[in-house]
Short mmCIF file of C-alpha atoms in Angstrom, two decimals:
data_model
loop_
_atom_site.label_atom_id
_atom_site.label_comp_id
_atom_site.label_asym_id
_atom_site.label_seq_id
_atom_site.Cartn_x
_atom_site.Cartn_y
_atom_site.Cartn_z
CA MET O 1 -33.89 14.82 -7.59
CA SER O 2 -30.70 14.33 -5.59
CA GLY O 3 -27.44 15.79 -6.81
CA THR O 4 -24.27 13.90 -7.69
CA LEU O 5 -21.06 13.59 -5.72
CA TYR O 6 -18.04 13.74 -8.06
CA ILE O 7 -14.82 12.19 -6.73
CA THR O 8 -12.41 14.36 -8.69
CA ALA O 9 -8.67 13.78 -9.04
CA THR O 10 -6.30 16.76 -9.08
CA PRO O 11 -2.55 16.95 -9.90
CA ILE O 12 -0.02 15.44 -7.48
CA GLY O 13 2.59 18.00 -8.48
CA ASN O 14 2.65 19.10 -12.09
CA MET O 15 -0.29 21.43 -12.64
CA GLU O 16 -0.78 20.14 -16.19
CA ASP O 17 -1.80 16.70 -14.90
CA ILE O 18 -5.53 17.38 -14.78
CA THR O 19 -8.13 16.15 -17.26
CA TYR O 20 -10.44 18.26 -19.40
CA ARG O 21 -13.34 16.52 -17.74
CA ALA O 22 -12.10 17.38 -14.23
CA VAL O 23 -11.84 21.07 -15.14
CA ARG O 24 -15.35 21.01 -16.61
CA ILE O 25 -16.85 19.26 -13.58
CA LEU O 26 -15.15 21.65 -11.15
CA LYS O 27 -16.67 24.57 -13.08
CA GLU O 28 -20.16 23.08 -13.33
CA VAL O 29 -20.82 21.78 -9.80
CA ASP O 30 -22.51 23.90 -7.15
CA LEU O 31 -19.82 23.37 -4.53
CA ILE O 32 -16.28 21.99 -4.18
CA ALA O 33 -15.40 20.17 -0.95
CA ALA O 34 -11.63 20.54 -0.55
CA GLU O 35 -9.22 19.12 2.02
CA ASP O 36 -7.40 22.47 2.22
CA THR O 37 -9.18 25.36 0.52
CA ARG O 38 -6.07 27.56 0.58
CA ASN O 39 -4.02 24.92 -1.20
CA SER O 40 -6.79 24.15 -3.71
CA ARG O 41 -7.15 27.79 -4.75
CA ARG O 42 -3.90 27.48 -6.73
CA ILE O 43 -5.28 24.83 -9.08
CA LEU O 44 -8.68 26.53 -9.33
CA SER O 45 -7.04 29.86 -10.16
CA ARG O 46 -4.82 28.20 -12.77
CA TYR O 47 -7.88 26.93 -14.67
CA ASP O 48 -10.15 29.94 -14.05
CA ILE O 49 -12.54 28.00 -11.80
CA HIS O 50 -14.67 30.20 -9.53
CA THR O 51 -16.95 27.59 -7.92
CA PRO O 52 -17.54 28.14 -4.17
CA MET O 53 -15.47 25.93 -1.86
CA THR O 54 -15.94 24.44 1.58
CA SER O 55 -13.43 22.72 3.83
CA TYR O 56 -13.65 18.95 4.27
CA HIS O 57 -10.76 17.31 6.15
CA GLU O 58 -9.72 14.71 8.73
CA HIS O 59 -11.02 16.70 11.70
CA ASN O 60 -14.56 17.32 10.41
CA LYS O 61 -14.97 14.32 8.09
CA ILE O 62 -18.05 12.83 9.77
CA GLU O 63 -20.01 15.89 10.84
CA LYS O 64 -19.30 17.73 7.59
CA ALA O 65 -20.09 14.64 5.52
CA TYR O 66 -23.69 14.66 6.79
CA GLU O 67 -23.98 18.39 5.98
CA LEU O 68 -22.76 17.74 2.44
CA VAL O 69 -25.10 14.77 2.03
CA ASP O 70 -28.04 16.99 3.04
CA MET O 71 -27.02 19.40 0.29
CA LEU O 72 -26.79 16.53 -2.19
CA LYS O 73 -30.28 15.41 -1.17
CA ASP O 74 -31.50 18.92 -1.97
CA GLY O 75 -30.22 18.55 -5.53
CA LYS O 76 -26.81 20.21 -5.26
CA ASP O 77 -23.90 18.73 -7.23
CA ILE O 78 -20.65 18.56 -5.24
CA ALA O 79 -17.08 17.80 -6.30
CA LEU O 80 -14.74 16.30 -3.71
CA ILE O 81 -11.03 17.05 -4.13
CA THR O 82 -8.03 16.35 -1.94
CA ASP O 83 -4.73 18.21 -1.55
CA ALA O 84 -3.22 16.15 -4.36
CA GLY O 85 -4.24 13.12 -6.36
CA MET O 86 -7.25 10.85 -5.97
CA PRO O 87 -9.73 11.61 -3.18
CA ALA O 88 -10.84 8.79 -0.86
CA ILE O 89 -7.56 6.87 -1.31
CA SER O 90 -5.78 7.09 2.07
CA ASP O 91 -7.90 10.20 2.51
CA PRO O 92 -10.84 11.34 4.70
CA GLY O 93 -13.00 11.49 1.56
CA GLU O 94 -13.69 7.76 1.92
CA GLU O 95 -16.09 8.61 4.77
CA LEU O 96 -18.08 11.02 2.61
CA VAL O 97 -18.28 8.44 -0.20
CA ARG O 98 -19.50 5.77 2.24
CA ILE O 99 -22.15 7.97 3.84
CA ALA O 100 -23.39 9.30 0.50
CA ALA O 101 -23.56 5.82 -1.03
CA ASP O 102 -25.41 4.45 2.01
CA VAL O 103 -28.30 6.89 1.47
CA GLY O 104 -28.47 6.34 -2.28
CA ILE O 105 -26.66 9.43 -3.55
CA ASP O 106 -25.08 9.00 -6.99
CA VAL O 107 -21.28 8.92 -6.63
CA CYS O 108 -19.28 9.42 -9.82
CA VAL O 109 -15.51 9.16 -10.22
CA VAL O 110 -13.49 11.61 -12.31
CA PRO O 111 -10.13 9.79 -12.39
CA GLY O 112 -6.68 11.22 -12.72
CA ALA O 113 -3.27 11.34 -11.05
CA SER O 114 -2.47 8.99 -8.17
CA ALA O 115 0.89 8.95 -6.38
CA SER O 116 0.71 5.26 -5.49
CA VAL O 117 -0.01 4.00 -9.01
CA SER O 118 2.44 6.47 -10.57
CA ALA O 119 5.22 5.25 -8.26
CA LEU O 120 4.41 1.61 -8.94
CA ALA O 121 4.53 2.20 -12.71
CA VAL O 122 7.97 3.80 -12.58
CA SER O 123 9.47 1.60 -9.86
CA GLY O 124 10.69 -1.22 -12.08
CA LEU O 125 9.19 -3.76 -9.66
CA PRO O 126 6.42 -6.30 -10.42
CA ALA O 127 3.12 -4.44 -10.87
CA ARG O 128 0.55 -7.18 -11.53
CA ARG O 129 -0.23 -7.62 -7.82
CA PHE O 130 0.40 -5.06 -5.10
CA ALA O 131 -0.53 -4.23 -1.51
CA PHE O 132 -1.18 -0.56 -0.70
CA GLU O 133 -0.37 0.36 2.91
CA ALA O 134 -0.17 4.18 2.56
CA PHE O 135 1.15 5.70 5.84
CA LEU O 136 1.76 3.17 8.62
CA PRO O 137 -0.15 4.00 11.83
CA LYS O 138 1.69 5.99 14.50
CA ASP O 139 0.52 3.65 17.27
CA LYS O 140 3.51 1.36 17.97
CA LYS O 141 1.44 -1.77 18.59
CA LYS O 142 -0.59 -1.37 15.38
CA ARG O 143 2.56 -0.51 13.48
CA ARG O 144 4.36 -3.66 14.64
CA ALA O 145 1.33 -5.79 13.75
CA ILE O 146 1.23 -4.47 10.18
CA LEU O 147 4.98 -4.92 9.72
CA GLU O 148 4.66 -8.50 10.94
CA GLU O 149 1.89 -9.11 8.36
CA LEU O 150 4.11 -7.69 5.62
CA LYS O 151 6.91 -10.10 6.54
CA ASN O 152 5.37 -12.80 4.34
CA GLU O 153 3.69 -10.53 1.77
CA THR O 154 4.44 -11.79 -1.75
CA ARG O 155 2.86 -8.83 -3.54
CA THR O 156 4.73 -5.59 -4.24
CA ILE O 157 4.18 -3.23 -1.29
CA ILE O 158 3.46 0.51 -1.59
CA MET O 159 3.88 2.94 1.33
CA TYR O 160 3.88 6.69 1.85
CA GLU O 161 6.27 8.51 4.15
CA ALA O 162 7.22 12.07 5.06
CA PRO O 163 10.91 13.02 4.69
CA HIS O 164 11.53 13.48 8.43
CA HIS O 165 10.31 9.93 9.15
CA LEU O 166 11.96 8.14 6.22
CA LYS O 167 15.14 7.01 8.01
CA ALA O 168 13.16 5.58 10.92
CA LEU O 169 10.84 3.67 8.57
CA LEU O 170 13.74 2.15 6.62
CA SER O 171 15.28 1.03 9.92
CA GLU O 172 12.01 -0.65 10.86
CA LEU O 173 11.71 -2.40 7.50
CA ALA O 174 15.22 -3.88 7.48
CA PRO O 175 14.84 -6.45 10.29
CA VAL O 176 11.42 -7.51 8.99
CA LEU O 177 12.01 -7.68 5.22
CA GLY O 178 15.79 -7.96 5.09
CA ASN O 179 18.54 -5.62 3.92
CA SER O 180 18.70 -7.18 0.45
CA ARG O 181 15.01 -6.62 -0.39
CA LYS O 182 14.64 -4.37 -3.45
CA ILE O 183 13.03 -0.97 -2.94
CA SER O 184 12.30 2.03 -5.14
CA LEU O 185 12.18 5.36 -3.32
CA CYS O 186 10.08 7.75 -5.41
CA ARG O 187 10.06 11.37 -4.31
CA GLU O 188 8.49 14.56 -5.60
CA LEU O 189 6.69 12.70 -8.39
CA THR O 190 5.78 14.88 -11.41
CA LYS O 191 7.56 17.86 -9.81
CA VAL O 192 10.77 19.61 -10.89
CA HIS O 193 12.97 17.53 -8.58
CA GLU O 194 11.32 14.16 -9.26
CA GLU O 195 13.65 11.29 -8.40
CA VAL O 196 13.34 7.49 -8.43
CA GLU O 197 16.07 5.64 -6.55
CA ARG O 198 16.04 1.90 -7.30
CA THR O 199 18.12 0.19 -4.64
CA SER O 200 17.89 -2.21 -1.69
CA ILE O 201 16.67 -1.50 1.85
CA GLY O 202 20.19 -1.92 3.25
CA ASP O 203 21.77 0.39 0.66
CA ALA O 204 19.02 2.96 1.18
CA ILE O 205 19.75 3.00 4.92
CA ALA O 206 23.45 3.49 4.23
CA SER O 207 22.80 6.23 1.67
CA TYR O 208 20.45 8.28 3.81
CA GLY O 209 22.50 7.64 6.93
CA SER O 210 25.63 9.33 5.63
CA GLU O 211 25.37 10.92 2.22
CA LYS O 212 22.10 12.84 2.10
CA GLU O 213 19.03 14.01 3.93
CA PRO O 214 15.55 12.98 2.75
CA ARG O 215 13.70 15.79 0.97
CA GLY O 216 10.15 15.90 -0.34
CA GLU O 217 7.29 13.45 0.00
CA TYR O 218 8.17 9.80 -0.60
CA VAL O 219 6.38 6.82 -2.07
CA LEU O 220 8.17 3.57 -1.21
CA VAL O 221 7.66 0.64 -3.58
CA ILE O 222 9.02 -2.56 -2.04
CA GLU O 223 9.59 -5.96 -3.60
CA GLY O 224 7.40 -8.73 -2.21
CA LYS O 225 8.76 -11.93 -0.71
CA SER O 226 10.13 -14.14 -3.47
CA ALA O 227 9.35 -17.81 -4.11
CA ASP O 228 13.02 -18.62 -3.41
CA GLU O 229 12.81 -16.99 0.03
CA ILE O 230 9.65 -18.89 0.86
CA GLU O 231 11.18 -22.21 -0.25
CA ALA O 232 14.36 -21.58 1.74
CA GLU O 233 12.39 -20.81 4.89
CA ARG O 234 10.15 -23.83 4.37
CA GLN O 235 13.13 -26.14 4.15
CA ALA O 236 14.94 -24.50 7.07
CA ALA O 237 11.93 -25.13 9.30
CA TRP O 238 12.62 -28.89 9.16
CA GLU O 239 16.37 -28.80 9.69
CA ASP O 240 16.11 -29.12 13.47
CA ILE O 241 14.10 -32.36 13.47
CA SER O 242 14.97 -35.82 12.23
CA ILE O 243 13.43 -37.39 9.14
CA GLU O 244 11.78 -39.98 11.36
CA GLU O 245 10.14 -37.31 13.53
CA HIS O 246 9.14 -35.36 10.42
CA VAL O 247 7.29 -38.37 8.94
CA ARG O 248 5.74 -39.20 12.31
CA ARG O 249 4.20 -35.72 12.58
CA TYR O 250 2.22 -36.32 9.40
CA GLU O 251 1.25 -39.81 10.52
CA ASP O 252 -0.03 -38.34 13.80
CA GLU O 253 -2.28 -36.08 11.68
CA GLY O 254 -3.88 -39.20 10.15
CA MET O 255 -1.80 -39.76 7.00
CA ASP O 256 -0.68 -43.24 6.03
CA HIS O 257 3.06 -43.96 6.02
CA LYS O 258 3.47 -43.59 2.25
CA GLU O 259 1.73 -40.20 2.09
CA ALA O 260 3.63 -38.98 5.15
CA MET O 261 6.95 -39.81 3.47
CA LYS O 262 5.81 -37.98 0.33
CA MET O 263 4.94 -34.84 2.32
CA ALA O 264 8.23 -34.94 4.24
CA ALA O 265 10.15 -35.26 0.97
CA SER O 266 8.28 -32.24 -0.42
CA ASP O 267 8.98 -30.18 2.70
CA ARG O 268 12.68 -30.94 2.56
CA GLY O 269 12.97 -30.59 -1.20
CA VAL O 270 14.40 -34.08 -1.67
CA PRO O 271 13.25 -37.20 -3.59
CA LYS O 272 10.91 -39.54 -1.71
CA ARG O 273 13.48 -42.32 -2.16
CA GLU O 274 15.87 -40.39 0.10
CA ILE O 275 13.29 -40.34 2.88
CA TYR O 276 12.56 -44.04 2.40
CA ASN O 277 16.25 -44.96 2.50
CA ALA O 278 16.90 -42.87 5.62
CA LEU O 279 14.02 -44.51 7.53
CA HIS O 280 14.98 -48.04 6.57
CA LYS O 281 18.64 -47.43 7.31
CA LYS O 282 17.65 -46.36 10.82
CA LYS O 283 15.55 -49.53 11.26
CA ASP O 284 18.46 -51.70 10.15
#
């Protein structure tokens, strides 16, 4: 029988944030695949875990995945862990999960700490719907494309950033999302110097531009585009054309005159009677 691949969460900072089940699994499996074996030894030593480890990271994620899958086929149980938090989330482990699942290996999750969800929970921003972007790509073209997509994102947005890139990212966000957009900057979550700064993009730029230097790893939780913003933009789009031209555009699309007036009134946020009066006044 094939073995099982256990996707096992580890603490994101505070060493106590690990489940009883995770400790048991890490002791029972035949092998632990770790993103950084030197870093992972701290948590294993803390909980008296002596299971053999092997390195699985961004630079060997495909080749090593097939080696690990061969071991799973031979009946070995393997636990996958990352440097901190949930493996396979913005993490090379997603490749191992995909390859193992494709060949029918049992993949089992052992859940636990996650920086993105922890930051969202403490951010004070809407949490029912969110878009997880993790680290933006370094490629400038891809980066611009994603930022342009986020311009009209109505869900709460979650990003990761390193301290030495934080100022640059905030400067990129401002012209796309606006200085007044709410943002929670969560750093060093669960650690001694944990901090959650609930502010706006513009105020964050001012703060980090003069008062302090970014320190520690950051999770940025950003307010999505509001219904008021969308409505304001929708109405502004029609300010440069006349009511007559506005109605004619809908008529050119095949609508009858009455329906076209109704749509124009909706676009402009005015009663249909106002559209009707304006058109007839022009005729007179």
